[in-house]
Short mmCIF file of C-alpha atoms in Angstrom, two decimals:
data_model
loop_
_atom_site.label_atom_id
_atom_site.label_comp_id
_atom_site.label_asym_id
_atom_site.label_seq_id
_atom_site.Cartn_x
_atom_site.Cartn_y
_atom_site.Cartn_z
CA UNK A 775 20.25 1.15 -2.17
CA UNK A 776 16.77 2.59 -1.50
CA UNK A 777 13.72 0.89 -2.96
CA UNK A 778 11.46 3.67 -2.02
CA UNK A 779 8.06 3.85 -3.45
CA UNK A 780 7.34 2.14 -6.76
CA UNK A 781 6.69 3.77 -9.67
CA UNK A 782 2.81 4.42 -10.09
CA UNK A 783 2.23 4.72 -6.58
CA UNK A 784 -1.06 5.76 -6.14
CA UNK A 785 -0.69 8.60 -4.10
CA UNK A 786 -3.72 10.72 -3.43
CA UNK A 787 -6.45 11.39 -0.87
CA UNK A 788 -10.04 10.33 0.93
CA UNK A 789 -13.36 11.68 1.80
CA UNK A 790 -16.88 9.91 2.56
CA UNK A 791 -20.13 10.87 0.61
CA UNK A 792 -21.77 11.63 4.13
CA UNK A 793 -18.89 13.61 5.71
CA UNK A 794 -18.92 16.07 2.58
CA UNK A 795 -21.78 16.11 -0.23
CA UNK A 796 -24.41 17.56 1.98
CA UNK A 797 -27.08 18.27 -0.72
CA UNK A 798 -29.07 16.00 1.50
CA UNK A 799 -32.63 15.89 0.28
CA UNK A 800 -31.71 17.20 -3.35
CA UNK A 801 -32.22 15.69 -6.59
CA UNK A 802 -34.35 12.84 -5.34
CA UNK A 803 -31.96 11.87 -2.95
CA UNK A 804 -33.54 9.56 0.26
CA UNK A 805 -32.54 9.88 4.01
CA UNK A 806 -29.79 7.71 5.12
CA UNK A 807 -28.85 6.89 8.81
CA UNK A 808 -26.02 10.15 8.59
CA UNK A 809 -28.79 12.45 8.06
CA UNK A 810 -30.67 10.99 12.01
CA UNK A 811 -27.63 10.80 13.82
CA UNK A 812 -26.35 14.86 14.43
CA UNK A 813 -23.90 13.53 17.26
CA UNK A 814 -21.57 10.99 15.47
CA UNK A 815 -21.03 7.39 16.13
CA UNK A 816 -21.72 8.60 20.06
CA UNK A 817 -24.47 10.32 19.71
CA UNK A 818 -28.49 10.26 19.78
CA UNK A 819 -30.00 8.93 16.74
CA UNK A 820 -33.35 11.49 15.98
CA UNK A 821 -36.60 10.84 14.20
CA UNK A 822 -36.08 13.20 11.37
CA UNK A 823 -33.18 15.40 10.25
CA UNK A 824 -32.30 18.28 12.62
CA UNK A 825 -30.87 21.65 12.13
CA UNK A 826 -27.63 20.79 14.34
CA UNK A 827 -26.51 17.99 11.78
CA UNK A 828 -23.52 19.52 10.37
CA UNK A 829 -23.85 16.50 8.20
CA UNK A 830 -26.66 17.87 5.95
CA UNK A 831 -24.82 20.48 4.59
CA UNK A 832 -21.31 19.06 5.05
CA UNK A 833 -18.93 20.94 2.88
CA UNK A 834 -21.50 21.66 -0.22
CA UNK A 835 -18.85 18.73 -1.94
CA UNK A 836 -22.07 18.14 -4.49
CA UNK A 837 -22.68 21.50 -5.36
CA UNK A 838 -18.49 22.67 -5.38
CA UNK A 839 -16.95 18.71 -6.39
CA UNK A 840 -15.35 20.49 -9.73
CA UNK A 841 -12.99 23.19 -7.66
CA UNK A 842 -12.24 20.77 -5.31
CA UNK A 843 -10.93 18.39 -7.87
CA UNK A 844 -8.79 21.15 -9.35
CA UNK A 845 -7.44 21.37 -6.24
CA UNK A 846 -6.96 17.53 -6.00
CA UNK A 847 -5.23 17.85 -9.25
CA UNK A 848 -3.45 20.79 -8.41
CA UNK A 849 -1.69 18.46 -5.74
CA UNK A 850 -0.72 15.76 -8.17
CA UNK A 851 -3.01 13.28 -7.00
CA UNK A 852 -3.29 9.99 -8.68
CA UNK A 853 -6.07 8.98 -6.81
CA UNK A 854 -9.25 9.99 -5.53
CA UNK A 855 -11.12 8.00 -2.93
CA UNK A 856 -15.01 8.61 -2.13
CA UNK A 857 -18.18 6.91 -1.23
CA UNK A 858 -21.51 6.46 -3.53
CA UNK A 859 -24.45 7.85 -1.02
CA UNK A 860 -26.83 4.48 -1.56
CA UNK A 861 -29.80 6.30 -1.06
CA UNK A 862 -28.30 9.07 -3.79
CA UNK A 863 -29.49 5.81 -6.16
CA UNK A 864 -32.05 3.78 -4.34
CA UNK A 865 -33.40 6.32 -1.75
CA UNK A 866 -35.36 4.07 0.33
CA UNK A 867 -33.26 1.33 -0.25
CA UNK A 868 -35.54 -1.27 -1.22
CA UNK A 869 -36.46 0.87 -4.79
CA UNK A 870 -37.19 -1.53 -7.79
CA UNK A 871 -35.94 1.72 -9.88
CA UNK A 872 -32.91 3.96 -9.08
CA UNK A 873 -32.95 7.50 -9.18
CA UNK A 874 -31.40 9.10 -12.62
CA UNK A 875 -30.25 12.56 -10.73
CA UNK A 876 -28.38 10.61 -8.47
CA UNK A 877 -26.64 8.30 -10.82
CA UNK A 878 -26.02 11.19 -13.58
CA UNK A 879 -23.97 13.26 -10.30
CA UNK A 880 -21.75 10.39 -9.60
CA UNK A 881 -21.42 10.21 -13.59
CA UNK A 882 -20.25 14.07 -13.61
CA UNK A 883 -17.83 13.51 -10.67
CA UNK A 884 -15.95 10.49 -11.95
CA UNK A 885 -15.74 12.06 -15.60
CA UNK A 886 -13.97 15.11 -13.27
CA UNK A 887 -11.63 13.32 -11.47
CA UNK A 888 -10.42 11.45 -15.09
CA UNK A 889 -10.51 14.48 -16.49
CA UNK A 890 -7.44 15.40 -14.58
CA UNK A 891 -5.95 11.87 -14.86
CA UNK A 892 -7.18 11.30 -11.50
CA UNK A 893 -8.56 7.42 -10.77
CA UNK A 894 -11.74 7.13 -8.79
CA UNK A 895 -11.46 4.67 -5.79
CA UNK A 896 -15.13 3.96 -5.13
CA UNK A 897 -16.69 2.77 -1.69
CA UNK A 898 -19.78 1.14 -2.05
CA UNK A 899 -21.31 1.65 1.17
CA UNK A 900 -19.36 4.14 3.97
CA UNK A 901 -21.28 4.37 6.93
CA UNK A 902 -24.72 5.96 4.61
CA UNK A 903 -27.16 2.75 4.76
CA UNK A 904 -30.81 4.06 3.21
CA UNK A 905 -32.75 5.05 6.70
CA UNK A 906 -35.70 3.12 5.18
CA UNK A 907 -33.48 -0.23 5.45
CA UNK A 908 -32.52 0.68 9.03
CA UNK A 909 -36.35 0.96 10.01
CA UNK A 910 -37.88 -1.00 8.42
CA UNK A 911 -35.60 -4.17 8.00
CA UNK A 912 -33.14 -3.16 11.24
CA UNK A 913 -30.55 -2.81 8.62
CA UNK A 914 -28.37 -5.87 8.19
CA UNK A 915 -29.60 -7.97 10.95
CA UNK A 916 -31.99 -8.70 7.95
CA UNK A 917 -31.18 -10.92 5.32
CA UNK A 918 -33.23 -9.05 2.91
CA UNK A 919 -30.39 -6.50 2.95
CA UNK A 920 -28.08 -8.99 0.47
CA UNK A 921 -30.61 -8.63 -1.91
CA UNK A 922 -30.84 -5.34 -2.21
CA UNK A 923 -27.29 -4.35 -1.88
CA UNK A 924 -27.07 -6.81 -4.70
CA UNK A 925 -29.47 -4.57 -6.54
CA UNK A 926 -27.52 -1.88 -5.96
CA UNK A 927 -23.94 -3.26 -6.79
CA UNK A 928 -24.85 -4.27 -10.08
CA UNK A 929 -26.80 -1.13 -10.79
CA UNK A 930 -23.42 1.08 -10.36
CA UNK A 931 -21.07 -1.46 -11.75
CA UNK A 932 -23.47 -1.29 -14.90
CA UNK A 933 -23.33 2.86 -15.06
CA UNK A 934 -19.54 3.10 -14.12
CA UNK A 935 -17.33 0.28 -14.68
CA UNK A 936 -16.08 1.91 -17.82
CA UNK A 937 -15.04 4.26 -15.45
CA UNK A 938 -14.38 3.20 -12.07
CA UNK A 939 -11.65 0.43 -11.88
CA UNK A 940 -10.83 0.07 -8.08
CA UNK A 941 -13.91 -0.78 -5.29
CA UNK A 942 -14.40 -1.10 -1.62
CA UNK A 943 -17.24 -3.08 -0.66
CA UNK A 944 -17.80 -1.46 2.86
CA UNK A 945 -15.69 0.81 4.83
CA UNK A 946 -14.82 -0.07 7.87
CA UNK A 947 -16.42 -3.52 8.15
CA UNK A 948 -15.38 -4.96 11.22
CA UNK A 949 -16.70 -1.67 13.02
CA UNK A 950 -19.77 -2.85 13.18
CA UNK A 951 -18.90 -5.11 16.29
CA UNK A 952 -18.88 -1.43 18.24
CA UNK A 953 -20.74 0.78 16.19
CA UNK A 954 -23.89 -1.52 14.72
CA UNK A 955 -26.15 1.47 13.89
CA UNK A 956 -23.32 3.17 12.41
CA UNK A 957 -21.65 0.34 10.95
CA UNK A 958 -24.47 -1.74 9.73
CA UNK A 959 -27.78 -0.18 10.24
CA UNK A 960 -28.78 -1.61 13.02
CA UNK A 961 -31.06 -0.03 15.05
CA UNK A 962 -30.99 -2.44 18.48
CA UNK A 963 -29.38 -0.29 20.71
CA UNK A 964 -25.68 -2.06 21.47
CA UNK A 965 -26.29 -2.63 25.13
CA UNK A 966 -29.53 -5.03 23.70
CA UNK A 967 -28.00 -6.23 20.46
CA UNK A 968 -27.48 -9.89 21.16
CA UNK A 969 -24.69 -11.76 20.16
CA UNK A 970 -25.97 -13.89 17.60
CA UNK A 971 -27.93 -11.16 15.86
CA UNK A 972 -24.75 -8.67 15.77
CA UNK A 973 -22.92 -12.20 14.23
CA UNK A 974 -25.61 -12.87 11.68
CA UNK A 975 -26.09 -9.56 10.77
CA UNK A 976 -22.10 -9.83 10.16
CA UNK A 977 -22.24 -12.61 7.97
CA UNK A 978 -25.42 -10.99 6.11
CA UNK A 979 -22.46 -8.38 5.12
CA UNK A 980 -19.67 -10.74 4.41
CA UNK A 981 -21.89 -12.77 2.21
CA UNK A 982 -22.90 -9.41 0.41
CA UNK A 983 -19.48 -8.66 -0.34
CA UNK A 984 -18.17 -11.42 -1.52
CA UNK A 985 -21.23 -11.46 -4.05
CA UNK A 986 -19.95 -7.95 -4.90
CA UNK A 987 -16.79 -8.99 -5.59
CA UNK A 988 -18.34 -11.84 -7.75
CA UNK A 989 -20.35 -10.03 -9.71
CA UNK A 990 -17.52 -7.23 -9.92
CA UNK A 991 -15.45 -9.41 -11.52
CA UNK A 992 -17.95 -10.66 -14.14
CA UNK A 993 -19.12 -7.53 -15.01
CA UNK A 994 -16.10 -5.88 -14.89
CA UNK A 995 -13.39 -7.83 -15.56
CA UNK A 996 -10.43 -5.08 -15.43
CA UNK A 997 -11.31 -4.17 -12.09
CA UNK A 998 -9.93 -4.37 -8.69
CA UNK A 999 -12.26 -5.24 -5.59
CA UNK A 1000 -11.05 -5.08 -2.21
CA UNK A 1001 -12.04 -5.13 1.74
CA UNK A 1002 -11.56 -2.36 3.85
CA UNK A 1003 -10.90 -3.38 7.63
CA UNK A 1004 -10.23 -0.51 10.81
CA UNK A 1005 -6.92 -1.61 11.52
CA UNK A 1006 -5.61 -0.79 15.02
CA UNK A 1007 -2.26 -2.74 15.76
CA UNK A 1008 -2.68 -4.22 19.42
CA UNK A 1009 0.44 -4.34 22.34
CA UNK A 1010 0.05 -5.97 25.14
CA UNK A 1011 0.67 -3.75 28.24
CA UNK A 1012 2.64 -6.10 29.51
CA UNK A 1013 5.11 -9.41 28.87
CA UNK A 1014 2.03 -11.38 30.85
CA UNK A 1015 1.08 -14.41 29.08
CA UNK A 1016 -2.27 -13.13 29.92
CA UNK A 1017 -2.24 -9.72 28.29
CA UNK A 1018 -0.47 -11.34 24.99
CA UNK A 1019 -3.32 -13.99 25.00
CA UNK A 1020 -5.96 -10.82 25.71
CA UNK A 1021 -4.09 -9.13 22.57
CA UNK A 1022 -4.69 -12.34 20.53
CA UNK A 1023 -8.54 -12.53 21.56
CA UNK A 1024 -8.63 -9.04 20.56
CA UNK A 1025 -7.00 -9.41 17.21
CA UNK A 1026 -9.30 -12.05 16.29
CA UNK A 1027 -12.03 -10.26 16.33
CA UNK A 1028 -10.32 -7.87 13.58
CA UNK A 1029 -8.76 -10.31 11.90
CA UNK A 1030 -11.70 -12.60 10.91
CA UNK A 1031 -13.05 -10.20 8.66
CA UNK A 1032 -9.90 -10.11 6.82
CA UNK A 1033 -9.50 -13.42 6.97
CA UNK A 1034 -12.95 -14.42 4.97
CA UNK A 1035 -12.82 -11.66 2.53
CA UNK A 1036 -8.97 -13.04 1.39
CA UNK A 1037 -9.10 -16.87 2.61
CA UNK A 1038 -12.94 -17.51 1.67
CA UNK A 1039 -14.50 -19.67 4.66
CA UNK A 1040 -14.84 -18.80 8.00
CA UNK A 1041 -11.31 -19.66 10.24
CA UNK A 1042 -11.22 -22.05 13.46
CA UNK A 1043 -10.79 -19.94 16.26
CA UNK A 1044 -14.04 -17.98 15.37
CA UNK A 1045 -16.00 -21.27 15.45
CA UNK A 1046 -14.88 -21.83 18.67
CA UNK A 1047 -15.84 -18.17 19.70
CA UNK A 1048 -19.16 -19.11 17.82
CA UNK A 1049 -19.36 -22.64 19.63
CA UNK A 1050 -18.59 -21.09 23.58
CA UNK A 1051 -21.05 -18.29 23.07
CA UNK A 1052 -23.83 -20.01 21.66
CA UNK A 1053 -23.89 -18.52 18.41
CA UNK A 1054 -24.90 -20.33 15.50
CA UNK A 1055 -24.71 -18.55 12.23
CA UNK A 1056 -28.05 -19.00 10.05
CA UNK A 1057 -26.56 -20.21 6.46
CA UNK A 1058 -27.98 -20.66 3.32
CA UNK A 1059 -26.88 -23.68 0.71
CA UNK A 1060 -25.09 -20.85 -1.28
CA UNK A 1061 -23.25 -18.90 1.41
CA UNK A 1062 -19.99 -21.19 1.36
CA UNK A 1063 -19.60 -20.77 -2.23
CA UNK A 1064 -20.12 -17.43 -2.21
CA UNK A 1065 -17.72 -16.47 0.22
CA UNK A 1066 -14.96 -18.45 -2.09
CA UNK A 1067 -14.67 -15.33 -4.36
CA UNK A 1068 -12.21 -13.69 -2.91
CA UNK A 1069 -10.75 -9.69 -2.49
CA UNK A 1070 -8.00 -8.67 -5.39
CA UNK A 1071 -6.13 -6.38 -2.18
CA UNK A 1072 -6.77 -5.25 1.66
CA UNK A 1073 -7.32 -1.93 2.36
CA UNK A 1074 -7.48 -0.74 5.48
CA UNK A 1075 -7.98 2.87 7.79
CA UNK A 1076 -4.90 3.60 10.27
CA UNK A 1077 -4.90 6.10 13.00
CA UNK A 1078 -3.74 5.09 16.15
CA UNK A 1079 -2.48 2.15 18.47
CA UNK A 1080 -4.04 0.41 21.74
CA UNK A 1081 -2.75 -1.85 24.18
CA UNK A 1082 -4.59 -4.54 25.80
CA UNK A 1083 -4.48 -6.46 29.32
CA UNK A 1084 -5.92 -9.09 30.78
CA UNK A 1085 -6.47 -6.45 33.67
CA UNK A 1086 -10.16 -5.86 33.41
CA UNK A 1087 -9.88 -2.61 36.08
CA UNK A 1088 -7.26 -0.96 33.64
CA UNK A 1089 -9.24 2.39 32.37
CA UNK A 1090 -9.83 2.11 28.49
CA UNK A 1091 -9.04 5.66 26.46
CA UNK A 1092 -10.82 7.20 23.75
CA UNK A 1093 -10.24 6.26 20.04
CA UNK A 1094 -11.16 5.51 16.64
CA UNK A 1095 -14.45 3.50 17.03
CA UNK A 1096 -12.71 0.53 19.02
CA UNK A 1097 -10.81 2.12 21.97
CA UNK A 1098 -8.64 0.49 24.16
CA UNK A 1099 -5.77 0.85 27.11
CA UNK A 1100 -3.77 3.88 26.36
CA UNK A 1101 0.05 3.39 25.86
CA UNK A 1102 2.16 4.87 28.50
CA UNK A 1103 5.26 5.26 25.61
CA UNK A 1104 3.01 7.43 23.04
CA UNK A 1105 1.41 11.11 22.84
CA UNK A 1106 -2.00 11.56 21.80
CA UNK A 1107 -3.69 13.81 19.52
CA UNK A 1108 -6.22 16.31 20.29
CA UNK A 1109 -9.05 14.15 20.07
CA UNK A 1110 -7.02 11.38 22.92
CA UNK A 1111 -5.88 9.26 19.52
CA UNK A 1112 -2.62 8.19 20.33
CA UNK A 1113 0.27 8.87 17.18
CA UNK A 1114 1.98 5.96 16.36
CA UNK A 1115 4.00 5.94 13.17
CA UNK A 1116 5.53 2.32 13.49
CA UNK A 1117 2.62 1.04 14.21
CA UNK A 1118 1.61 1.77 10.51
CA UNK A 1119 4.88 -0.26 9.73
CA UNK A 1120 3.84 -3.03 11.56
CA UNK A 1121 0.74 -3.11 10.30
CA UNK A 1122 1.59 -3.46 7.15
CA UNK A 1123 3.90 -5.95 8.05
CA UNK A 1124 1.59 -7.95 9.60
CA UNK A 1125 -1.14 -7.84 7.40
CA UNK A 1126 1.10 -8.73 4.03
CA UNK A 1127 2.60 -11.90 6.17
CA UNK A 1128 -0.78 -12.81 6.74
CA UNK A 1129 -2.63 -12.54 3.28
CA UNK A 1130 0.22 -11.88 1.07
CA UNK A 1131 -2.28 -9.38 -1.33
CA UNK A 1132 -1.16 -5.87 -2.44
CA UNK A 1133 -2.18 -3.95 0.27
CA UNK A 1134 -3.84 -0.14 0.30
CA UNK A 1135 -3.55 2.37 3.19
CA UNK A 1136 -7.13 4.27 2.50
CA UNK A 1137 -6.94 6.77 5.29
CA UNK A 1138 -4.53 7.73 7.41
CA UNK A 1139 -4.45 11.38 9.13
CA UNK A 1140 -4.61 14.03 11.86
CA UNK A 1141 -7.68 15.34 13.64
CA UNK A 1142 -6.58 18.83 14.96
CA UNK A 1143 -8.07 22.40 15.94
CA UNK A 1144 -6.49 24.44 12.71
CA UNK A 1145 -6.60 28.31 13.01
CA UNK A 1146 -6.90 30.34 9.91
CA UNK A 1147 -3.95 32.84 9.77
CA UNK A 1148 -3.36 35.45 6.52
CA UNK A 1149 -0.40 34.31 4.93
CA UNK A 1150 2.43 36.76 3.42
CA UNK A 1151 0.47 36.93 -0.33
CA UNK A 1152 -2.59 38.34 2.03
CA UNK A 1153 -4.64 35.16 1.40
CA UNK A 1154 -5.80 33.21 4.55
CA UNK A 1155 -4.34 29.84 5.49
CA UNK A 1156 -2.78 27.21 7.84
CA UNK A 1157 0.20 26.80 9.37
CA UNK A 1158 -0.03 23.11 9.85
CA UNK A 1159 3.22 21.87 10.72
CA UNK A 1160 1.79 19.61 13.49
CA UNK A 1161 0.16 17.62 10.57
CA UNK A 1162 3.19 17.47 7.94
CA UNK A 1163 4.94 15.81 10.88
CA UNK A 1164 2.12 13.58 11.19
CA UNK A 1165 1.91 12.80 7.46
CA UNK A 1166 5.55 12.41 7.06
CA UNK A 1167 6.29 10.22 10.49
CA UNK A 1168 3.65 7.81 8.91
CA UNK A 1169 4.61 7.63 5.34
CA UNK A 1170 8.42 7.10 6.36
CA UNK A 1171 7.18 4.47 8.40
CA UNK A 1172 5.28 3.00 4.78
CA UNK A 1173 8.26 3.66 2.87
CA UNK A 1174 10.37 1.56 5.95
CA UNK A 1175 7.70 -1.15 5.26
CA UNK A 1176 8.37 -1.29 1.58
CA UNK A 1177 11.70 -2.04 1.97
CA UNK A 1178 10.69 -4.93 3.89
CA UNK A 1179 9.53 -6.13 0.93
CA UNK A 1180 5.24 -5.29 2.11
CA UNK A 1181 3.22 -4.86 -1.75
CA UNK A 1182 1.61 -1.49 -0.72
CA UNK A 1183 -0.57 0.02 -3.95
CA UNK A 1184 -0.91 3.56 -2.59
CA UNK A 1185 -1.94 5.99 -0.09
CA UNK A 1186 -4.95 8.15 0.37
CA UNK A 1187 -4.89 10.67 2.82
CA UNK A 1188 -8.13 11.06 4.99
CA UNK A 1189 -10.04 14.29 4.69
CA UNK A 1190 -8.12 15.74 1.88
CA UNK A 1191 -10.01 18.87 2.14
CA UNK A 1192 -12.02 19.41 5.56
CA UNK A 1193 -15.14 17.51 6.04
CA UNK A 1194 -17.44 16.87 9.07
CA UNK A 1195 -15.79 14.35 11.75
CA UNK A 1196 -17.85 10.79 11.72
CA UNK A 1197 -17.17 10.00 15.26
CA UNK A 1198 -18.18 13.09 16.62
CA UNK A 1199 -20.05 14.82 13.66
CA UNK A 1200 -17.79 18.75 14.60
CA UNK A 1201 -15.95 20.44 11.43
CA UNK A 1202 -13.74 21.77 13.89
CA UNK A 1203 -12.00 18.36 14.15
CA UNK A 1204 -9.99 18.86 10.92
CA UNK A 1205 -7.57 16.96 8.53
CA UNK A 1206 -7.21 18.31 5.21
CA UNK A 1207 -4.93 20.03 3.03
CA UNK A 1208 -7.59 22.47 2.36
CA UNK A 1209 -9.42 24.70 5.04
CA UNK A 1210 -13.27 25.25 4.47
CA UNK A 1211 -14.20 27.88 5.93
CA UNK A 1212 -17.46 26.25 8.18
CA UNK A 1213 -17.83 25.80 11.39
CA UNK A 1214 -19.71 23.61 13.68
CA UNK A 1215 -22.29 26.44 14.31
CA UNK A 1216 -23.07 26.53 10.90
CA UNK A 1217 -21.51 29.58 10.04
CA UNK A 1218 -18.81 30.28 7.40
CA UNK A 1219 -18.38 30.98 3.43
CA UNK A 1220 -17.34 27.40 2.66
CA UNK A 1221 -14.61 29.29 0.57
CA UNK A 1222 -11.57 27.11 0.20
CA UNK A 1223 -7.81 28.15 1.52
CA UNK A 1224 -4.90 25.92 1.12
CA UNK A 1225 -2.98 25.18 4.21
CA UNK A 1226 1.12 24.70 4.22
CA UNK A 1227 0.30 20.98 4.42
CA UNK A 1228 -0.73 21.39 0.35
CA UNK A 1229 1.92 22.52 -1.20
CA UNK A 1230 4.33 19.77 1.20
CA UNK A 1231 1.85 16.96 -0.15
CA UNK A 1232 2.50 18.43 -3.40
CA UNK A 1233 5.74 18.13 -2.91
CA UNK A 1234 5.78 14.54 -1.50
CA UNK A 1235 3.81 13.28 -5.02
CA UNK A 1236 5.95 15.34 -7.29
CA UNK A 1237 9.03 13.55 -5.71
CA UNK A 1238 7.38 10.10 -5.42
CA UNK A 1239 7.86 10.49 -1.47
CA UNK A 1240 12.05 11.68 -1.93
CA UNK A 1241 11.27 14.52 0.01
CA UNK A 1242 10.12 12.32 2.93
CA UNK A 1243 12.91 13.29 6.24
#
């Protein structure tokens, strides 16, 4: 008999406070490194904010949150997950006061979303660090940076923890190996970064959230904290030795950030990567203990698949932050992402033998060109079929994985309504259920369609994922 999903699934759907708020020099509100950085993860990083940052406008989320909630509801979602823009609160970061206008709006969107029964599931910091940390302290390189993320943790979990019940501490962690300015802040351009500062400035972050999840759990003690990693399962190209060995080089460096935020302490084979590249991490007396406290689940972002060879003159493809060797046995989406259902099954998999904790798929989607069409009723939409298949390959694959016995906690679907693309910073790259009418030259109503994929996502909560083929 089929387990299928369990009753209370979480089923719902994900956007970023810098991918979709625009609003962003309103209401107090400071710069943050989104609002310098009009390319994406790729792209130049400006002085001040320029007119070709899709970003500062995104999809008007502050000013039209409460009809995109209805719409949220309107899909049966259980959950809702978003990002708190830091410098919304503190807007240079390093404020001794936070900014009332800022914390009342994330006040009026959480009392929306439970409103309609909908749970918030809060990111504390999603690629938005305060621009004043980044130049001024070189984001988290500097140790200052626990401090006032500390500052800023217990500000929010003081305003909303009647509210808010499940956190992320930072999205994405481990990207900040690739993407440091991004990531973490950072403004040491990559190619000088060195590797002991990109390590330290790691374990500046790791040390910050496990004090978040401390201080989470005393001040909240009905809540939920957990890590989010970019997870990108890893084949070798080959049945080498040496390309299975590259694949387990490469999965360390993922899997030691999961590893601390669910084991506590640092694991051996990263000493050893410390000790052989002269890297000695700068610790304070408290920094073992506070790592102890420990994440409640694992989230964690799924898109795509890479191999890996020991082959250093094999061509590496495009991807989601980390890259890697295309697979000659998979297609690729628009964007060169290659679509890999089981690898969401494996993932899972792999990450529940490893930690055994409940585990939460926080985004998962499909980057595509959509083109509006008017539908029979006369009212524009999208035929989106490419995506349903997307959405349904995956969650059959979750579904598969539950059967194997894997604790999974929910789904949210990334870009629930379209928002402007992190790694390249284009609306035109587009995964929601609901069109917005914007594109990347600025241009456009921002008047809200639903595509086909809606009322099938509908569909797939209303059943409980039955529907799934």
């Amino acid at each position: 008999m089929d387990m299928g999903f369990p009753k209370g699934f979480l089923w719902g759907g994900a956007v970023a406070a810098n991918q979709c708020e625009g609003a962003y020099d309103q209401d107090g509100k400071g710069l943050s490194i989104q609002d310098v950085t009009p390319g994406g993860l790729r792209g130049p990083i400006t002085e001040t904010p320029t007119p070709d940052n899709m970003k500062l406008v995104g999809i008007d989320f502050y000013h039209r949150y409460r009809e995109d909630i209805k719409l949220f509801a309107e899909m049966g979602f259980k959950v809702f997950r978003t990002s708190i823009a830091w410098s919304r609160i503190f807007p240079n970061g390093d404020d001794a006061v936070p900014n009332e206008k800022g914390l009342q709006f994330y006040d009026d969107l959480f009392d929306e979303c439970l409103k309609y029964g909908i749970q918030p599931l809060v990111t504390i910091s999603h690629y938005e660090t305060p621009l004043n940390l980044a130049l001024k302290y070189n984001g988290w390189a500097d140790r200052a940076l626990i401090g006032f993320y500390e500052r800023y943790v217990r500000t929010i979990f003081a305003r909303y923890g009647g509210k808010v019940k499940l956190w992320l501490t930072f999205n994405e962690i481990n990207s900040v190996l690739h993407s440091p300015f991004m990531s973490g802040g950072i403004r040491t351009p990559r190619e000088r970064l060195s590797r002991q500062d990109l390590y330290q400035a790691v374990h500046h972050e790791l040390v910050a959230s496990a004090l978040a999840t401390k201080i989470a759990h005393e001040m909240i003690p009905d809540a939920k904290v957990g890590c989010m990693i970019l997870s990108m399962p890893i084949y070798p190209l080959t049945p080498a030795p040496e390309d299975v060995m590259a694949v387990m080089a490469a999965e360390h460096q993922n899997d030691f950030f999961g590893d601390v935020h669910v084991r506590g302490a640092y694991p051996g084979y990263m000493k050893r990567y410390f000790r052989e590249n002269g890297i000695e991490i700068r610790m304070e007396e408290e920094d073992e203990g506070i790592l102890k406290n420990t994440v409640d689940f694992v989230s964690f972002s799924y898109y795509m698949s890479v191999c890996e060879t020991a082959d250093s003159s094999m061509e590496r493809g495009p991807g989601n932050i980390l890259g890697g060797v295309p697979n000659p046995y998979l297609k690729a989406s628009d964007w060169g992402w290659q679509i890999d259902p089981k690898g969401l099954r494996y993932t899972l998999n792999r990450f529940y033998d490893r930690y055994q904790k409940p585990l939460f798929i926080v985004e998962n989607g499909l980057g595509a060109v959509d083109e509006l069409v008017v539908g029979e009723d006369g009212i524009p939409t999208v035929e989106d079929d490419y995506r349903i298949r997307y959405l349904n390959d995956h969650l059959v694959q979750v579904r598969e994985a539950i059967e194997d016995g894997v604790e999974v906690m929910g789904y949210t679907a990334w870009g629930c309504i379209d928002l402007v693309s992190a790694s390249t910073a284009e609306l035109k790259k587009r995964y929601g259920f609901i069109y917005v009418d914007r594109r990347d030259d600025g241009t456009g109503s921002l008047a809200r369609y639903r595509k086909k994929s809606f009322d099938w996502y509908r569909k797939v909560i209303e059943t409980n994922g039955a529907c799934l083929k």
